């Protein structure tokens, strides 16, 4: 949105030191949104994995992985997504961090078709399955009787492309069962999500 100041204080300090401020400002203005646009929403809906970053109140970080059938990252609206948390090892590292510090980063990468990524940064809260279903009736149903203990609901603050130049092309292995260096604009994926063209045309 016009006038939104994206990026951390540390980013901007280093941009000044390294002389990259102009390039960074172009990226912020051309590729960063405070919501999901329609192409981003379609992208999220077809992803079957996500990388999750959280940190506790002291800044100690944790990176985690979540996966499921496409749609397991549920679009509530253009500014809100939710993903399920199931019974696991009981550590609750990501959830514990969210209790301490609601800031969250989600990285989605399409390794198979378009070789492109999407960053979603925002603030998270933990909501019981029964409570969320009352407000979001189109949540995915339980699969094979496996019901989410709770959901992480994320309010989107930043959404932007992850360029494709170093994303490997992977071929999914067939499974019988599943348990749940260039500066070329074109080579990087360009305006894949249509942000620049939409902003330019508004």
Coordinates of C-alpha atoms in Angstrom, one line a residue, residues 24-104:
X24 CA 15.7 -2.1 -2.1
X25 CA 13.2 0.7 -2.5
X26 CA 12.3 -0.5 -6.0
X27 CA 11.7 -4.0 -4.6
X28 CA 9.6 -2.7 -1.8
X29 CA 7.5 -0.6 -4.1
X30 CA 7.2 -3.1 -7.0
X31 CA 6.9 -6.5 -5.2
X32 CA 5.8 -6.2 -1.5
X33 CA 2.2 -6.1 -0.5
X34 CA 0.5 -6.0 2.9
X35 CA -2.0 -8.6 1.8
X36 CA -2.3 -11.5 -0.6
X37 CA -3.3 -10.7 -4.2
X38 CA -5.3 -13.2 -6.3
X39 CA -2.3 -14.8 -7.8
X40 CA -0.7 -15.2 -4.4
X41 CA -3.9 -16.8 -3.0
X42 CA -4.0 -19.3 -5.9
X43 CA -0.3 -20.1 -5.2
X44 CA -0.9 -20.7 -1.5
X45 CA -3.9 -22.9 -2.2
X46 CA -1.8 -25.3 -4.3
X47 CA 1.2 -25.6 -2.0
X48 CA 1.6 -28.8 0.0
X49 CA 4.5 -27.7 2.2
X50 CA 5.7 -24.6 4.1
X51 CA 8.7 -23.5 6.0
X52 CA 7.9 -21.7 9.3
X53 CA 10.1 -19.2 11.2
X54 CA 9.4 -18.1 14.7
X55 CA 11.4 -16.6 17.6
X56 CA 10.9 -16.3 21.3
X57 CA 10.9 -13.1 23.4
X58 CA 14.7 -13.2 23.5
X59 CA 15.1 -13.5 19.7
X60 CA 16.1 -17.2 19.8
X61 CA 14.9 -18.6 16.5
X62 CA 13.3 -21.8 15.3
X63 CA 12.7 -22.9 11.7
X64 CA 10.1 -25.6 11.1
X65 CA 8.4 -27.5 8.3
X66 CA 4.7 -28.1 7.7
X67 CA 3.0 -30.1 5.0
X68 CA -0.3 -31.5 4.0
X69 CA -2.6 -31.8 1.0
X70 CA -2.9 -28.7 -1.1
X71 CA -5.2 -26.3 0.8
X72 CA -3.8 -27.2 4.2
X73 CA -2.7 -23.6 4.4
X74 CA -6.2 -22.2 4.5
X75 CA -7.1 -18.8 3.0
X76 CA -9.5 -17.1 5.4
X77 CA -9.3 -13.8 3.4
X78 CA -6.7 -11.7 1.6
X79 CA -5.2 -10.7 4.9
X80 CA -5.5 -13.9 6.9
X81 CA -4.3 -17.5 6.6
X82 CA -4.5 -20.4 8.9
X83 CA -2.7 -23.7 9.2
X84 CA -3.4 -26.7 11.4
X85 CA -1.3 -28.1 14.3
X86 CA -1.7 -31.8 15.1
X87 CA -0.5 -34.0 17.9
X88 CA 3.3 -34.2 17.6
X89 CA 6.3 -34.7 19.9
X90 CA 4.9 -32.4 22.6
X91 CA 7.7 -29.9 22.4
X92 CA 5.5 -27.2 20.7
X93 CA 8.5 -25.2 19.8
X94 CA 6.8 -23.0 17.2
X95 CA 3.7 -22.6 19.2
X96 CA 5.7 -21.7 22.3
X97 CA 7.5 -19.0 20.4
X98 CA 4.2 -17.6 19.2
X99 CA 3.0 -17.4 22.8
X100 CA 6.2 -15.4 23.6
X101 CA 6.4 -13.4 20.4
X102 CA 3.6 -13.4 17.7
X103 CA 5.9 -12.5 14.8
X104 CA 6.0 -15.3 12.2

